Amino acid sequence: MGLYALEEGDLESIIHRAVQQLCLTLGVEYVLLLDWDKKENTLRIMANTGWELTENSIKEIKAEKEWDVGYALRAEKPVLVSNYAEEEFKLSPLLTDTAVTSGLLLKVIESNETCGILGIYSKKKREFTKHDLNFLQIVGNLIGMSSERIKSKKNLEETNKKLKKEIERSKKFQKQILNNSILERWDLGGYLLDYLLVLLLSPHLLGKLEVLVLF
């Protein structure tokens, strides 16, 4: 997973591989990855596996603490649910088309800030182990770091493009300034030549020129 995340430049492909690997390795029926909009305080589905999303499926909810995902967003540590029927919070409406009994949720970190929630769910009651948590945490970290790396790369590419345009623009302006300077020098030379001719052809100088010629 780590090598794939480093070699792959498409975040969607990395996420798809990650959720599939979670299902296969941990033997869970459902995986859910949510993106958190901090300004709007909403959680939106980025990726899921185990059930199909339709036009009528709920894909975004408010990050309220009454839902497991909202509770996990505020929790200081991963949230382990053995039985949703016994918890103070409810299974989020994002999974209404599933038959979930147990779950394990944690925050996804990007650039040292929470950017979403990653959760795995089981139909049957299950006591998730420390090994399950460690693997889920590793996958969550890979997703967060991959997102950060790809965004940084795109920002760098955009900055380089802008810098290249500025350099080309600067060269164009320098050329225009150089051309204008040449034209100005020609204009000044022409002005001085005209002024010199006027002086030479003035009656005062013509008289002196005639004397010089006679001499």
mmCIF file of C-alpha atoms in Angstrom:
data_model
loop_
_atom_site.group_PDB
_atom_site.id
_atom_site.type_symbol
_atom_site.label_atom_id
_atom_site.label_comp_id
_atom_site.label_asym_id
_atom_site.label_seq_id
_atom_site.Cartn_x
_atom_site.Cartn_y
_atom_site.Cartn_z
ATOM 1 C CA MET A 1 0.000 0.000 0.000
ATOM 2 C CA GLY A 2 2.823 2.393 0.882
ATOM 3 C CA LEU A 3 4.714 1.772 -2.357
ATOM 4 C CA TYR A 4 1.523 2.079 -4.395
ATOM 5 C CA ALA A 5 0.653 5.377 -2.698
ATOM 6 C CA LEU A 6 4.127 6.774 -3.458
ATOM 7 C CA GLU A 7 4.117 5.699 -7.102
ATOM 8 C CA GLU A 8 0.510 6.623 -7.908
ATOM 9 C CA GLY A 9 -0.257 10.253 -8.718
ATOM 10 C CA ASP A 10 -4.038 9.959 -8.747
ATOM 11 C CA LEU A 11 -5.657 10.332 -5.313
ATOM 12 C CA GLU A 12 -8.893 8.646 -6.387
ATOM 13 C CA SER A 13 -6.977 5.511 -7.397
ATOM 14 C CA ILE A 14 -5.114 5.459 -4.080
ATOM 15 C CA ILE A 15 -8.363 5.785 -2.118
ATOM 16 C CA HIS A 16 -10.039 3.053 -4.176
ATOM 17 C CA ARG A 17 -7.142 0.676 -3.514
ATOM 18 C CA ALA A 18 -7.155 1.590 0.199
ATOM 19 C CA VAL A 19 -10.845 0.861 0.837
ATOM 20 C CA GLN A 20 -10.653 -2.394 -1.107
ATOM 21 C CA GLN A 21 -7.593 -3.462 0.876
ATOM 22 C CA LEU A 22 -9.353 -2.688 4.158
ATOM 23 C CA CYS A 23 -12.216 -5.016 3.238
ATOM 24 C CA LEU A 24 -9.900 -7.829 2.193
ATOM 25 C CA THR A 25 -7.411 -7.564 5.056
ATOM 26 C CA LEU A 26 -9.775 -6.912 7.956
ATOM 27 C CA GLY A 27 -12.697 -8.943 6.654
ATOM 28 C CA VAL A 28 -15.318 -6.188 6.983
ATOM 29 C CA GLU A 29 -18.363 -5.704 4.791
ATOM 30 C CA TYR A 30 -18.376 -1.905 4.615
ATOM 31 C CA VAL A 31 -15.798 0.879 4.420
ATOM 32 C CA LEU A 32 -16.630 4.580 4.411
ATOM 33 C CA LEU A 33 -14.331 7.555 3.779
ATOM 34 C CA LEU A 34 -15.734 11.020 4.447
ATOM 35 C CA ASP A 35 -14.426 14.480 3.608
ATOM 36 C CA TRP A 36 -15.020 17.138 6.275
ATOM 37 C CA ASP A 37 -15.942 20.664 5.212
ATOM 38 C CA LYS A 38 -14.864 22.578 8.293
ATOM 39 C CA LYS A 39 -16.535 25.835 7.254
ATOM 40 C CA GLU A 40 -19.938 24.241 6.612
ATOM 41 C CA ASN A 41 -19.385 21.496 9.232
ATOM 42 C CA THR A 42 -20.549 18.818 6.817
ATOM 43 C CA LEU A 43 -19.291 15.330 6.040
ATOM 44 C CA ARG A 44 -19.457 14.140 2.437
ATOM 45 C CA ILE A 45 -18.792 10.661 1.043
ATOM 46 C CA MET A 46 -15.481 10.482 -0.804
ATOM 47 C CA ALA A 47 -15.390 6.707 -1.167
ATOM 48 C CA ASN A 48 -17.350 3.692 -0.001
ATOM 49 C CA THR A 49 -17.464 -0.028 -0.553
ATOM 50 C CA GLY A 50 -19.996 -2.712 0.365
ATOM 51 C CA TRP A 51 -23.095 -0.950 -0.976
ATOM 52 C CA GLU A 52 -24.080 1.004 -4.064
ATOM 53 C CA LEU A 53 -24.916 4.701 -3.949
ATOM 54 C CA THR A 54 -28.008 5.734 -5.903
ATOM 55 C CA GLU A 55 -29.539 9.086 -6.799
ATOM 56 C CA ASN A 56 -31.666 8.860 -3.667
ATOM 57 C CA SER A 57 -28.804 7.883 -1.361
ATOM 58 C CA ILE A 58 -27.728 10.392 1.275
ATOM 59 C CA LYS A 59 -24.197 11.494 0.423
ATOM 60 C CA GLU A 60 -23.692 14.405 2.816
ATOM 61 C CA ILE A 61 -24.794 15.192 6.372
ATOM 62 C CA LYS A 62 -24.140 17.743 9.074
ATOM 63 C CA ALA A 63 -21.346 16.630 11.382
ATOM 64 C CA GLU A 64 -23.604 16.450 14.440
ATOM 65 C CA LYS A 65 -22.459 14.486 17.485
ATOM 66 C CA GLU A 66 -25.673 12.455 17.473
ATOM 67 C CA TRP A 67 -24.190 10.500 14.547
ATOM 68 C CA ASP A 68 -21.213 8.180 14.956
ATOM 69 C CA VAL A 69 -19.173 10.071 12.351
ATOM 70 C CA GLY A 70 -19.816 13.417 14.027
ATOM 71 C CA TYR A 71 -18.939 11.924 17.399
ATOM 72 C CA ALA A 72 -15.695 10.485 15.964
ATOM 73 C CA LEU A 73 -14.828 13.910 14.562
ATOM 74 C CA ARG A 74 -14.865 15.375 18.077
ATOM 75 C CA ALA A 75 -13.305 12.400 19.854
ATOM 76 C CA GLU A 76 -9.652 12.536 20.903
ATOM 77 C CA LYS A 77 -9.108 8.875 20.002
ATOM 78 C CA PRO A 78 -10.595 6.313 17.575
ATOM 79 C CA VAL A 79 -14.185 5.280 18.258
ATOM 80 C CA LEU A 80 -14.809 1.543 18.673
ATOM 81 C CA VAL A 81 -18.421 0.356 18.522
ATOM 82 C CA SER A 82 -19.229 -3.237 19.455
ATOM 83 C CA ASN A 83 -22.982 -2.761 19.169
ATOM 84 C CA TYR A 84 -24.663 0.378 17.846
ATOM 85 C CA ALA A 85 -27.845 -0.470 19.730
ATOM 86 C CA GLU A 86 -26.002 0.139 23.022
ATOM 87 C CA GLU A 87 -24.316 3.455 22.135
ATOM 88 C CA GLU A 88 -25.352 7.020 22.948
ATOM 89 C CA PHE A 89 -24.937 8.006 19.295
ATOM 90 C CA LYS A 90 -26.572 6.549 16.193
ATOM 91 C CA LEU A 91 -25.271 5.057 12.989
ATOM 92 C CA SER A 92 -25.131 7.886 10.458
ATOM 93 C CA PRO A 93 -27.872 8.054 7.798
ATOM 94 C CA LEU A 94 -25.124 7.646 5.208
ATOM 95 C CA LEU A 95 -25.320 3.892 5.904
ATOM 96 C CA THR A 96 -29.095 3.477 6.003
ATOM 97 C CA ASP A 97 -28.907 0.956 3.148
ATOM 98 C CA THR A 98 -26.636 -1.340 5.180
ATOM 99 C CA ALA A 99 -27.045 -3.776 8.058
ATOM 100 C CA VAL A 100 -24.321 -2.567 10.424
ATOM 101 C CA THR A 101 -23.850 -3.828 13.975
ATOM 102 C CA SER A 102 -20.226 -2.944 14.829
ATOM 103 C CA GLY A 103 -17.807 -0.276 13.640
ATOM 104 C CA LEU A 104 -14.420 1.345 14.078
ATOM 105 C CA LEU A 105 -13.878 4.992 13.131
ATOM 106 C CA LEU A 106 -10.946 7.388 13.234
ATOM 107 C CA LYS A 107 -9.938 10.800 11.939
ATOM 108 C CA VAL A 108 -7.929 11.276 8.760
ATOM 109 C CA ILE A 109 -5.175 13.875 9.164
ATOM 110 C CA GLU A 110 -3.800 16.054 6.386
ATOM 111 C CA SER A 111 -1.193 18.785 6.999
ATOM 112 C CA ASN A 112 -1.596 18.270 10.773
ATOM 113 C CA GLU A 113 -5.326 19.004 10.574
ATOM 114 C CA THR A 114 -8.389 16.777 10.541
ATOM 115 C CA CYS A 115 -9.740 16.496 7.004
ATOM 116 C CA GLY A 116 -12.193 13.593 7.293
ATOM 117 C CA ILE A 117 -13.308 10.310 8.831
ATOM 118 C CA LEU A 118 -12.408 6.743 7.865
ATOM 119 C CA GLY A 119 -14.630 3.939 9.157
ATOM 120 C CA ILE A 120 -14.964 0.174 8.819
ATOM 121 C CA TYR A 121 -18.203 -1.651 9.628
ATOM 122 C CA SER A 122 -19.306 -5.210 10.243
ATOM 123 C CA LYS A 123 -22.741 -6.815 9.897
ATOM 124 C CA LYS A 124 -22.117 -9.156 12.797
ATOM 125 C CA LYS A 125 -21.151 -8.069 16.273
ATOM 126 C CA ARG A 126 -17.406 -7.793 16.398
ATOM 127 C CA GLU A 127 -14.741 -6.823 18.927
ATOM 128 C CA PHE A 128 -12.125 -5.021 16.860
ATOM 129 C CA THR A 129 -8.563 -5.724 17.976
ATOM 130 C CA LYS A 130 -5.519 -3.519 18.383
ATOM 131 C CA HIS A 131 -4.154 -4.984 15.151
ATOM 132 C CA ASP A 132 -7.360 -3.937 13.346
ATOM 133 C CA LEU A 133 -6.963 -0.419 14.712
ATOM 134 C CA ASN A 134 -3.280 -0.238 13.757
ATOM 135 C CA PHE A 135 -3.970 -1.291 10.179
ATOM 136 C CA LEU A 136 -6.870 1.154 9.870
ATOM 137 C CA GLN A 137 -4.651 3.929 11.235
ATOM 138 C CA ILE A 138 -1.898 3.113 8.729
ATOM 139 C CA VAL A 139 -4.356 3.256 5.831
ATOM 140 C CA GLY A 140 -5.819 6.518 7.142
ATOM 141 C CA ASN A 141 -2.333 8.022 7.380
ATOM 142 C CA LEU A 142 -1.517 6.891 3.838
ATOM 143 C CA ILE A 143 -4.660 8.574 2.516
ATOM 144 C CA GLY A 144 -3.919 11.799 4.381
ATOM 145 C CA MET A 145 -0.259 11.933 3.335
ATOM 146 C CA SER A 146 -1.089 11.034 -0.272
ATOM 147 C CA SER A 147 -3.672 13.810 -0.449
ATOM 148 C CA GLU A 148 -1.182 16.289 0.997
ATOM 149 C CA ARG A 149 1.591 15.173 -1.381
ATOM 150 C CA ILE A 150 -0.574 15.302 -4.512
ATOM 151 C CA LYS A 151 -2.011 18.723 -3.613
ATOM 152 C CA SER A 152 1.495 20.068 -2.926
ATOM 153 C CA LYS A 153 2.684 18.711 -6.277
ATOM 154 C CA LYS A 154 -0.227 20.348 -8.103
ATOM 155 C CA ASN A 155 0.391 23.649 -6.304
ATOM 156 C CA LEU A 156 4.075 23.472 -7.251
ATOM 157 C CA GLU A 157 3.217 22.770 -10.889
ATOM 158 C CA GLU A 158 0.775 25.703 -10.947
ATOM 159 C CA THR A 159 3.389 27.959 -9.347
ATOM 160 C CA ASN A 160 5.974 26.891 -11.939
ATOM 161 C CA LYS A 161 3.507 27.619 -14.748
ATOM 162 C CA LYS A 162 2.809 31.080 -13.343
ATOM 163 C CA LEU A 163 6.532 31.716 -12.918
ATOM 164 C CA LYS A 164 7.196 30.636 -16.504
ATOM 165 C CA LYS A 165 4.466 33.004 -17.760
ATOM 166 C CA GLU A 166 5.940 35.857 -15.704
ATOM 167 C CA ILE A 167 9.412 35.192 -17.122
ATOM 168 C CA GLU A 168 8.046 35.202 -20.692
ATOM 169 C CA ARG A 169 6.075 38.366 -19.911
ATOM 170 C CA SER A 170 9.188 39.978 -18.445
ATOM 171 C CA LYS A 171 11.238 39.094 -21.536
ATOM 172 C CA LYS A 172 8.519 40.570 -23.743
ATOM 173 C CA PHE A 173 8.516 43.821 -21.751
ATOM 174 C CA GLN A 174 12.319 43.969 -21.816
ATOM 175 C CA LYS A 175 12.253 43.591 -25.593
ATOM 176 C CA GLN A 176 9.633 46.326 -25.889
ATOM 177 C CA ILE A 177 11.690 48.623 -23.659
ATOM 178 C CA LEU A 178 14.824 47.913 -25.724
ATOM 179 C CA ASN A 179 12.985 48.603 -28.982
ATOM 180 C CA ASN A 180 11.521 51.791 -27.554
ATOM 181 C CA SER A 181 14.966 52.887 -26.393
ATOM 182 C CA ILE A 182 16.385 52.327 -29.890
ATOM 183 C CA LEU A 183 13.531 54.281 -31.437
ATOM 184 C CA GLU A 184 14.007 57.059 -28.908
ATOM 185 C CA ARG A 185 17.728 57.224 -29.709
ATOM 186 C CA TRP A 186 16.917 57.412 -33.417
ATOM 187 C CA ASP A 187 14.374 60.159 -32.740
ATOM 188 C CA LEU A 188 16.928 62.055 -30.649
ATOM 189 C CA GLY A 189 19.605 61.608 -33.341
ATOM 190 C CA GLY A 190 17.213 62.853 -35.977
ATOM 191 C CA TYR A 191 16.303 65.852 -33.841
ATOM 192 C CA LEU A 192 19.991 66.754 -33.278
ATOM 193 C CA LEU A 193 20.745 66.381 -37.001
ATOM 194 C CA ASP A 194 17.830 68.618 -37.933
ATOM 195 C CA TYR A 195 18.905 71.149 -35.313
ATOM 196 C CA LEU A 196 22.487 71.125 -36.637
ATOM 197 C CA LEU A 197 21.297 71.685 -40.211
ATOM 198 C CA VAL A 198 19.156 74.584 -39.074
ATOM 199 C CA LEU A 199 22.170 76.138 -37.388
ATOM 200 C CA LEU A 200 24.399 75.624 -40.401
ATOM 201 C CA LEU A 201 21.819 77.130 -42.731
ATOM 202 C CA SER A 202 21.116 80.160 -40.568
ATOM 203 C CA PRO A 203 22.189 83.564 -42.118
ATOM 204 C CA HIS A 204 24.607 84.186 -39.262
ATOM 205 C CA LEU A 205 26.569 80.994 -39.889
ATOM 206 C CA LEU A 206 26.247 81.207 -43.680
ATOM 207 C CA GLY A 207 28.181 84.461 -43.637
ATOM 208 C CA LYS A 208 30.977 82.841 -41.676
ATOM 209 C CA LEU A 209 30.985 79.858 -43.964
ATOM 210 C CA GLU A 210 31.372 82.132 -47.016
ATOM 211 C CA VAL A 211 34.358 83.852 -45.364
ATOM 212 C CA LEU A 212 35.892 80.467 -44.610
ATOM 213 C CA VAL A 213 35.385 79.334 -48.182
ATOM 214 C CA LEU A 214 36.977 82.493 -49.582
ATOM 215 C CA PHE A 215 39.909 82.087 -47.232
#
